[in-house]
Amino acid sequence: AQTVTQSQPEMSVQEAETVTLSCTYDTSESDYYLFWYKQPPSRQMILVIRQEAYKQQNATENRFSVNFQKAAKSFSLKISDSQLGDAAMYFCAYRSGNQGGSEKLVFGKGTKLTVNP
Amino acid sequence: GAVVSQHPSRVICKSGTSVKIECRSLDFQATTMFWYRQFPKQSLMLMATSNEGSKATYEQGVEKDKFLINHASLTLSTLTVTSAHPEDSSFYICSAVGWGGNQPQHFGDGTRLSIL
């Protein structure tokens, strides 16, 4: 079974600075997808960024980028120019690529990010 | 972008009541919907996966008769917590995904269930 590990229960960053959240995963599959979701205090789950395993290029979405190291099974999230609104729980998630999208997500335990003004 | 509506957002009811939560995909057809439970300061725990027109697949340890799931159309899935008790109080979140290997799950806003 696949597992996702987020080794940092909590992180903090100064406003306008850069922070990196760690995520590692374990799988024997070659076709899969990785995601970062953000859950602010409102508890809404918001997709931040996603990465297809077959793509070597790291995904980017504005201030958010990932460092995808497939051989190391690492998928870290970098947030640049941190803003107060970035404060939230961040969940790393894995999904198998085998069944057209109907596969379940495997979540890490989350990292609580605090942004200090 | 894809929108998933979950209703109600908050429920407070007496022990023994059955509670129904709806999850709707508003602008896409959801071939699969997922139901999660989240305890405070914890990650999401998958309860079940439902595909339109077929029986839901429950995760180990989740009581099928307690948490009834119906996925009658490509845009609607419901979770009914039957004869709810205080230990069922939690935050329940649904998600939906359309067809296609690269489609992400889109989440509803969640339902906070409190059983008195």
PDB file of C-alpha atoms in Angstrom:
ATOM      1  CA  ALA A   1       0.000   0.000   0.000  1.00  0.00           C
ATOM      2  CA  GLN A   2       1.110   3.521  -0.691  1.00  0.00           C
ATOM      3  CA  THR A   3       2.051   5.832   2.143  1.00  0.00           C
ATOM      4  CA  VAL A   4       2.670   9.565   2.351  1.00  0.00           C
ATOM      5  CA  THR A   5       4.839  11.098   5.044  1.00  0.00           C
ATOM      6  CA  GLN A   6       4.983  14.729   6.067  1.00  0.00           C
ATOM      7  CA  SER A   7       7.722  14.971   8.646  1.00  0.00           C
ATOM      8  CA  GLN A   8       7.045  18.552   9.709  1.00  0.00           C
ATOM      9  CA  PRO A   9       3.928  18.862  11.897  1.00  0.00           C
ATOM     10  CA  GLU A  10       4.403  22.628  12.068  1.00  0.00           C
ATOM     11  CA  MET A  11       6.355  25.263  10.187  1.00  0.00           C
ATOM     12  CA  SER A  12       6.531  29.018  10.406  1.00  0.00           C
ATOM     13  CA  VAL A  13       7.705  31.680   8.011  1.00  0.00           C
ATOM     14  CA  GLN A  14       8.006  35.431   7.985  1.00  0.00           C
ATOM     15  CA  GLU A  15       5.784  37.307   5.615  1.00  0.00           C
ATOM     16  CA  ALA A  16       7.461  37.789   2.201  1.00  0.00           C
ATOM     17  CA  GLU A  17       9.964  35.007   2.911  1.00  0.00           C
ATOM     18  CA  THR A  18      10.185  31.566   1.340  1.00  0.00           C
ATOM     19  CA  VAL A  19       9.300  28.288   3.009  1.00  0.00           C
ATOM     20  CA  THR A  20       9.558  24.674   1.902  1.00  0.00           C
ATOM     21  CA  LEU A  21       7.262  21.924   3.120  1.00  0.00           C
ATOM     22  CA  SER A  22       8.514  18.357   2.887  1.00  0.00           C
ATOM     23  CA  CYS A  23       6.703  15.284   1.642  1.00  0.00           C
ATOM     24  CA  THR A  24       7.935  11.808   0.889  1.00  0.00           C
ATOM     25  CA  TYR A  25       5.953   8.869  -0.364  1.00  0.00           C
ATOM     26  CA  ASP A  26       6.339   5.172  -0.860  1.00  0.00           C
ATOM     27  CA  THR A  27       5.015   3.316  -3.881  1.00  0.00           C
ATOM     28  CA  SER A  28       5.932   0.569  -6.284  1.00  0.00           C
ATOM     29  CA  GLU A  29       3.842   2.078  -9.069  1.00  0.00           C
ATOM     30  CA  SER A  30       5.268   3.992 -11.986  1.00  0.00           C
ATOM     31  CA  ASP A  31       2.103   5.880 -12.942  1.00  0.00           C
ATOM     32  CA  TYR A  32       0.725   8.201 -10.304  1.00  0.00           C
ATOM     33  CA  TYR A  33      -0.115  11.768  -9.386  1.00  0.00           C
ATOM     34  CA  LEU A  34       0.931  13.935  -6.474  1.00  0.00           C
ATOM     35  CA  PHE A  35      -0.965  16.852  -5.017  1.00  0.00           C
ATOM     36  CA  TRP A  36      -0.665  19.554  -2.429  1.00  0.00           C
ATOM     37  CA  TYR A  37      -3.901  20.690  -0.815  1.00  0.00           C
ATOM     38  CA  LYS A  38      -4.334  23.660   1.488  1.00  0.00           C
ATOM     39  CA  GLN A  39      -6.893  23.691   4.307  1.00  0.00           C
ATOM     40  CA  PRO A  40      -7.331  27.117   5.934  1.00  0.00           C
ATOM     41  CA  PRO A  41      -9.228  27.564   9.217  1.00  0.00           C
ATOM     42  CA  SER A  42     -12.471  27.532   7.222  1.00  0.00           C
ATOM     43  CA  ARG A  43     -11.604  23.845   6.589  1.00  0.00           C
ATOM     44  CA  GLN A  44     -12.224  24.102   2.870  1.00  0.00           C
ATOM     45  CA  MET A  45      -9.814  21.866   0.925  1.00  0.00           C
ATOM     46  CA  ILE A  46      -8.130  23.856  -1.815  1.00  0.00           C
ATOM     47  CA  LEU A  47      -5.955  22.333  -4.505  1.00  0.00           C
ATOM     48  CA  VAL A  48      -2.641  24.166  -4.578  1.00  0.00           C
ATOM     49  CA  ILE A  49      -0.650  22.258  -7.152  1.00  0.00           C
ATOM     50  CA  ARG A  50      -0.380  18.865  -8.808  1.00  0.00           C
ATOM     51  CA  GLN A  51       2.326  16.855 -10.491  1.00  0.00           C
ATOM     52  CA  GLU A  52       2.112  13.954 -12.893  1.00  0.00           C
ATOM     53  CA  ALA A  53       4.809  11.392 -12.178  1.00  0.00           C
ATOM     54  CA  TYR A  54       5.665  10.975 -15.843  1.00  0.00           C
ATOM     55  CA  LYS A  55       6.557  14.646 -16.166  1.00  0.00           C
ATOM     56  CA  GLN A  56      10.121  15.531 -15.310  1.00  0.00           C
ATOM     57  CA  GLN A  57       9.438  19.238 -15.169  1.00  0.00           C
ATOM     58  CA  ASN A  58       8.461  20.545 -11.773  1.00  0.00           C
ATOM     59  CA  ALA A  59       4.974  22.032 -11.574  1.00  0.00           C
ATOM     60  CA  THR A  60       4.566  25.717 -10.725  1.00  0.00           C
ATOM     61  CA  GLU A  61       1.520  27.825  -9.903  1.00  0.00           C
ATOM     62  CA  ASN A  62       2.394  31.456  -9.329  1.00  0.00           C
ATOM     63  CA  ARG A  63       4.164  31.609  -5.940  1.00  0.00           C
ATOM     64  CA  PHE A  64       3.890  27.852  -5.435  1.00  0.00           C
ATOM     65  CA  SER A  65       6.316  25.359  -6.918  1.00  0.00           C
ATOM     66  CA  VAL A  66       7.334  21.805  -6.240  1.00  0.00           C
ATOM     67  CA  ASN A  67      10.601  19.956  -6.202  1.00  0.00           C
ATOM     68  CA  PHE A  68       9.700  16.527  -7.514  1.00  0.00           C
ATOM     69  CA  GLN A  69      12.451  13.957  -7.086  1.00  0.00           C
ATOM     70  CA  LYS A  70      11.013  10.732  -8.437  1.00  0.00           C
ATOM     71  CA  ALA A  71      13.947   8.493  -7.622  1.00  0.00           C
ATOM     72  CA  ALA A  72      14.019   9.769  -4.062  1.00  0.00           C
ATOM     73  CA  LYS A  73      10.201   9.714  -3.865  1.00  0.00           C
ATOM     74  CA  SER A  74      10.188  13.250  -2.608  1.00  0.00           C
ATOM     75  CA  PHE A  75       7.666  15.981  -3.399  1.00  0.00           C
ATOM     76  CA  SER A  76       8.329  19.202  -1.530  1.00  0.00           C
ATOM     77  CA  LEU A  77       6.303  22.398  -1.829  1.00  0.00           C
ATOM     78  CA  LYS A  78       7.981  25.781  -1.977  1.00  0.00           C
ATOM     79  CA  ILE A  79       6.001  28.887  -1.194  1.00  0.00           C
ATOM     80  CA  SER A  80       7.694  32.099  -2.265  1.00  0.00           C
ATOM     81  CA  ASP A  81       6.872  35.595  -1.031  1.00  0.00           C
ATOM     82  CA  SER A  82       4.710  34.140   1.737  1.00  0.00           C
ATOM     83  CA  GLN A  83       1.496  35.980   2.510  1.00  0.00           C
ATOM     84  CA  LEU A  84      -0.670  35.997   5.597  1.00  0.00           C
ATOM     85  CA  GLY A  85      -3.353  34.200   3.619  1.00  0.00           C
ATOM     86  CA  ASP A  86      -1.024  31.268   3.103  1.00  0.00           C
ATOM     87  CA  ALA A  87      -1.431  30.277   6.751  1.00  0.00           C
ATOM     88  CA  ALA A  88      -3.176  26.909   6.733  1.00  0.00           C
ATOM     89  CA  MET A  89      -2.752  23.166   7.040  1.00  0.00           C
ATOM     90  CA  TYR A  90      -1.040  21.747   3.994  1.00  0.00           C
ATOM     91  CA  PHE A  91      -1.638  18.164   2.971  1.00  0.00           C
ATOM     92  CA  CYS A  92       0.450  16.199   0.534  1.00  0.00           C
ATOM     93  CA  ALA A  93      -1.478  13.511  -1.319  1.00  0.00           C
ATOM     94  CA  TYR A  94      -0.789  10.599  -3.643  1.00  0.00           C
ATOM     95  CA  ARG A  95      -3.067   9.021  -6.193  1.00  0.00           C
ATOM     96  CA  SER A  96      -2.508   6.021  -8.383  1.00  0.00           C
ATOM     97  CA  GLY A  97      -2.800   6.691 -12.095  1.00  0.00           C
ATOM     98  CA  ASN A  98      -4.333   3.388 -12.991  1.00  0.00           C
ATOM     99  CA  GLN A  99      -8.095   3.867 -13.145  1.00  0.00           C
ATOM    100  CA  GLY A 100      -8.963   7.039 -14.938  1.00  0.00           C
ATOM    101  CA  GLY A 101      -9.092   9.208 -11.879  1.00  0.00           C
ATOM    102  CA  SER A 102     -11.310   7.067  -9.669  1.00  0.00           C
ATOM    103  CA  GLU A 103      -8.481   6.035  -7.406  1.00  0.00           C
ATOM    104  CA  LYS A 104      -8.566   7.331  -3.875  1.00  0.00           C
ATOM    105  CA  LEU A 105      -6.179   9.904  -2.477  1.00  0.00           C
ATOM    106  CA  VAL A 106      -3.674   8.890   0.173  1.00  0.00           C
ATOM    107  CA  PHE A 107      -2.991  11.841   2.440  1.00  0.00           C
ATOM    108  CA  GLY A 108      -0.107  12.721   4.654  1.00  0.00           C
ATOM    109  CA  LYS A 109      -0.789  13.897   8.187  1.00  0.00           C
ATOM    110  CA  GLY A 110      -0.371  17.522   7.252  1.00  0.00           C
ATOM    111  CA  THR A 111       1.877  20.462   8.086  1.00  0.00           C
ATOM    112  CA  LYS A 112       0.505  23.484   9.858  1.00  0.00           C
ATOM    113  CA  LEU A 113       2.010  26.627   8.361  1.00  0.00           C
ATOM    114  CA  THR A 114       2.059  29.843  10.333  1.00  0.00           C
ATOM    115  CA  VAL A 115       2.923  33.109   8.589  1.00  0.00           C
ATOM    116  CA  ASN A 116       4.287  35.806  10.881  1.00  0.00           C
ATOM    117  CA  PRO A 117       3.757  39.464   9.972  1.00  0.00           C
TER     118      PRO A 117
ATOM    119  CA  GLY B   1     -13.162  25.886 -12.129  1.00  0.00           C
ATOM    120  CA  ALA B   2     -14.921  22.767 -10.922  1.00  0.00           C
ATOM    121  CA  VAL B   3     -17.325  23.351  -8.060  1.00  0.00           C
ATOM    122  CA  VAL B   4     -18.612  20.882  -5.511  1.00  0.00           C
ATOM    123  CA  SER B   5     -21.453  21.907  -3.244  1.00  0.00           C
ATOM    124  CA  GLN B   6     -21.958  20.201   0.096  1.00  0.00           C
ATOM    125  CA  HIS B   7     -25.041  20.717   2.206  1.00  0.00           C
ATOM    126  CA  PRO B   8     -25.693  21.337   5.026  1.00  0.00           C
ATOM    127  CA  SER B   9     -22.592  23.036   6.342  1.00  0.00           C
ATOM    128  CA  ARG B  10     -23.579  22.588   9.955  1.00  0.00           C
ATOM    129  CA  VAL B  11     -25.931  20.187  11.711  1.00  0.00           C
ATOM    130  CA  ILE B  12     -26.801  19.952  15.376  1.00  0.00           C
ATOM    131  CA  CYS B  13     -29.233  17.244  16.349  1.00  0.00           C
ATOM    132  CA  LYS B  14     -30.251  14.882  19.090  1.00  0.00           C
ATOM    133  CA  SER B  15     -28.861  11.423  19.604  1.00  0.00           C
ATOM    134  CA  GLY B  16     -30.778   8.804  17.630  1.00  0.00           C
ATOM    135  CA  THR B  17     -31.530  11.094  14.708  1.00  0.00           C
ATOM    136  CA  SER B  18     -30.542  10.198  11.153  1.00  0.00           C
ATOM    137  CA  VAL B  19     -28.751  12.912   9.242  1.00  0.00           C
ATOM    138  CA  LYS B  20     -28.374  13.192   5.485  1.00  0.00           C
ATOM    139  CA  ILE B  21     -25.533  15.121   3.856  1.00  0.00           C
ATOM    140  CA  GLU B  22     -25.610  15.962   0.158  1.00  0.00           C
ATOM    141  CA  CYS B  23     -22.682  16.378  -2.187  1.00  0.00           C
ATOM    142  CA  ARG B  24     -23.269  17.826  -5.645  1.00  0.00           C
ATOM    143  CA  SER B  25     -20.920  18.476  -8.525  1.00  0.00           C
ATOM    144  CA  LEU B  26     -22.264  21.673 -10.056  1.00  0.00           C
ATOM    145  CA  ASP B  27     -20.463  21.987 -13.363  1.00  0.00           C
ATOM    146  CA  PHE B  28     -19.119  18.555 -14.202  1.00  0.00           C
ATOM    147  CA  GLN B  29     -20.193  14.944 -14.119  1.00  0.00           C
ATOM    148  CA  ALA B  30     -18.643  13.125 -11.210  1.00  0.00           C
ATOM    149  CA  THR B  31     -17.961   9.532 -12.054  1.00  0.00           C
ATOM    150  CA  THR B  32     -16.630   8.974  -8.570  1.00  0.00           C
ATOM    151  CA  MET B  33     -17.318  10.649  -5.252  1.00  0.00           C
ATOM    152  CA  PHE B  34     -15.482  10.167  -1.993  1.00  0.00           C
ATOM    153  CA  TRP B  35     -16.561  10.672   1.581  1.00  0.00           C
ATOM    154  CA  TYR B  36     -14.068  11.613   4.277  1.00  0.00           C
ATOM    155  CA  ARG B  37     -14.167  12.152   7.984  1.00  0.00           C
ATOM    156  CA  GLN B  38     -11.786  14.532   9.710  1.00  0.00           C
ATOM    157  CA  PHE B  39     -11.128  14.711  13.423  1.00  0.00           C
ATOM    158  CA  PRO B  40      -9.694  17.927  14.914  1.00  0.00           C
ATOM    159  CA  LYS B  41      -6.076  18.573  13.967  1.00  0.00           C
ATOM    160  CA  GLN B  42      -5.893  15.365  11.971  1.00  0.00           C
ATOM    161  CA  SER B  43      -5.771  14.425   8.337  1.00  0.00           C
ATOM    162  CA  LEU B  44      -8.698  13.306   6.228  1.00  0.00           C
ATOM    163  CA  MET B  45      -9.770   9.720   6.726  1.00  0.00           C
ATOM    164  CA  LEU B  46     -11.427   8.112   3.724  1.00  0.00           C
ATOM    165  CA  MET B  47     -14.691   6.455   4.638  1.00  0.00           C
ATOM    166  CA  ALA B  48     -15.957   5.240   1.294  1.00  0.00           C
ATOM    167  CA  THR B  49     -15.771   5.571  -2.461  1.00  0.00           C
ATOM    168  CA  SER B  50     -18.939   5.729  -4.493  1.00  0.00           C
ATOM    169  CA  ASN B  51     -19.424   5.316  -8.197  1.00  0.00           C
ATOM    170  CA  GLU B  52     -22.617   6.352  -9.915  1.00  0.00           C
ATOM    171  CA  GLY B  53     -25.122   3.552 -10.109  1.00  0.00           C
ATOM    172  CA  SER B  54     -23.207   1.054  -8.025  1.00  0.00           C
ATOM    173  CA  LYS B  55     -22.714   0.219  -4.374  1.00  0.00           C
ATOM    174  CA  ALA B  56     -20.178   2.188  -2.420  1.00  0.00           C
ATOM    175  CA  THR B  57     -16.864   0.663  -1.439  1.00  0.00           C
ATOM    176  CA  TYR B  58     -16.235   1.161   2.246  1.00  0.00           C
ATOM    177  CA  GLU B  59     -12.860   1.376   3.929  1.00  0.00           C
ATOM    178  CA  GLN B  60     -11.967  -1.125   6.571  1.00  0.00           C
ATOM    179  CA  GLY B  61     -13.568  -0.329   9.900  1.00  0.00           C
ATOM    180  CA  VAL B  62     -16.343   1.853   8.490  1.00  0.00           C
ATOM    181  CA  GLU B  63     -19.817   0.503   9.249  1.00  0.00           C
ATOM    182  CA  LYS B  64     -21.879   0.211   6.099  1.00  0.00           C
ATOM    183  CA  ASP B  65     -25.185   0.176   7.959  1.00  0.00           C
ATOM    184  CA  LYS B  66     -24.196   3.216   9.958  1.00  0.00           C
ATOM    185  CA  PHE B  67     -23.015   5.347   7.077  1.00  0.00           C
ATOM    186  CA  LEU B  68     -25.320   4.842   4.113  1.00  0.00           C
ATOM    187  CA  ILE B  69     -24.050   6.170   0.816  1.00  0.00           C
ATOM    188  CA  ASN B  70     -26.117   6.648  -2.293  1.00  0.00           C
ATOM    189  CA  HIS B  71     -24.765   7.854  -5.630  1.00  0.00           C
ATOM    190  CA  ALA B  72     -27.872   7.944  -7.756  1.00  0.00           C
ATOM    191  CA  SER B  73     -26.684  10.327 -10.450  1.00  0.00           C
ATOM    192  CA  LEU B  74     -23.502  11.717 -11.946  1.00  0.00           C
ATOM    193  CA  THR B  75     -23.927  14.906  -9.954  1.00  0.00           C
ATOM    194  CA  LEU B  76     -25.220  13.804  -6.570  1.00  0.00           C
ATOM    195  CA  SER B  77     -24.057  11.571  -3.754  1.00  0.00           C
ATOM    196  CA  THR B  78     -25.549  11.439  -0.279  1.00  0.00           C
ATOM    197  CA  LEU B  79     -24.198  10.243   3.041  1.00  0.00           C
ATOM    198  CA  THR B  80     -26.740   9.326   5.695  1.00  0.00           C
ATOM    199  CA  VAL B  81     -25.539   8.883   9.246  1.00  0.00           C
ATOM    200  CA  THR B  82     -28.156   6.592  10.728  1.00  0.00           C
ATOM    201  CA  SER B  83     -29.173   6.724  14.386  1.00  0.00           C
ATOM    202  CA  ALA B  84     -26.390   9.176  15.100  1.00  0.00           C
ATOM    203  CA  HIS B  85     -24.678   9.205  18.481  1.00  0.00           C
ATOM    204  CA  PRO B  86     -22.259  11.688  20.052  1.00  0.00           C
ATOM    205  CA  GLU B  87     -19.255   9.664  18.871  1.00  0.00           C
ATOM    206  CA  ASP B  88     -20.376  10.329  15.289  1.00  0.00           C
ATOM    207  CA  SER B  89     -19.805  14.037  15.801  1.00  0.00           C
ATOM    208  CA  SER B  90     -17.133  15.093  13.361  1.00  0.00           C
ATOM    209  CA  PHE B  91     -16.345  17.035  10.216  1.00  0.00           C
ATOM    210  CA  TYR B  92     -17.422  15.211   7.052  1.00  0.00           C
ATOM    211  CA  ILE B  93     -16.103  16.218   3.642  1.00  0.00           C
ATOM    212  CA  CYS B  94     -17.008  14.955   0.213  1.00  0.00           C
ATOM    213  CA  SER B  95     -15.039  15.180  -2.984  1.00  0.00           C
ATOM    214  CA  ALA B  96     -15.823  14.479  -6.596  1.00  0.00           C
ATOM    215  CA  VAL B  97     -13.766  13.647  -9.635  1.00  0.00           C
ATOM    216  CA  GLY B  98     -14.669  13.586 -13.288  1.00  0.00           C
ATOM    217  CA  TRP B  99     -13.445  11.123 -15.834  1.00  0.00           C
ATOM    218  CA  GLY B 100      -9.851  11.362 -16.918  1.00  0.00           C
ATOM    219  CA  GLY B 101      -6.611  10.239 -15.379  1.00  0.00           C
ATOM    220  CA  ASN B 102      -5.336  13.710 -14.651  1.00  0.00           C
ATOM    221  CA  GLN B 103      -8.462  15.057 -12.987  1.00  0.00           C
ATOM    222  CA  PRO B 104      -7.945  16.152  -9.381  1.00  0.00           C
ATOM    223  CA  GLN B 105     -10.499  15.641  -6.649  1.00  0.00           C
ATOM    224  CA  HIS B 106     -12.596  18.711  -5.971  1.00  0.00           C
ATOM    225  CA  PHE B 107     -13.816  19.074  -2.431  1.00  0.00           C
ATOM    226  CA  GLY B 108     -17.011  20.336  -0.904  1.00  0.00           C
ATOM    227  CA  ASP B 109     -16.824  22.793   1.980  1.00  0.00           C
ATOM    228  CA  GLY B 110     -17.576  20.118   4.550  1.00  0.00           C
ATOM    229  CA  THR B 111     -20.301  19.479   7.100  1.00  0.00           C
ATOM    230  CA  ARG B 112     -19.767  19.902  10.802  1.00  0.00           C
ATOM    231  CA  LEU B 113     -21.985  17.368  12.549  1.00  0.00           C
ATOM    232  CA  SER B 114     -22.686  17.717  16.249  1.00  0.00           C
ATOM    233  CA  ILE B 115     -24.770  15.104  18.015  1.00  0.00           C
ATOM    234  CA  LEU B 116     -26.080  16.083  21.434  1.00  0.00           C
TER     235      LEU B 116
END
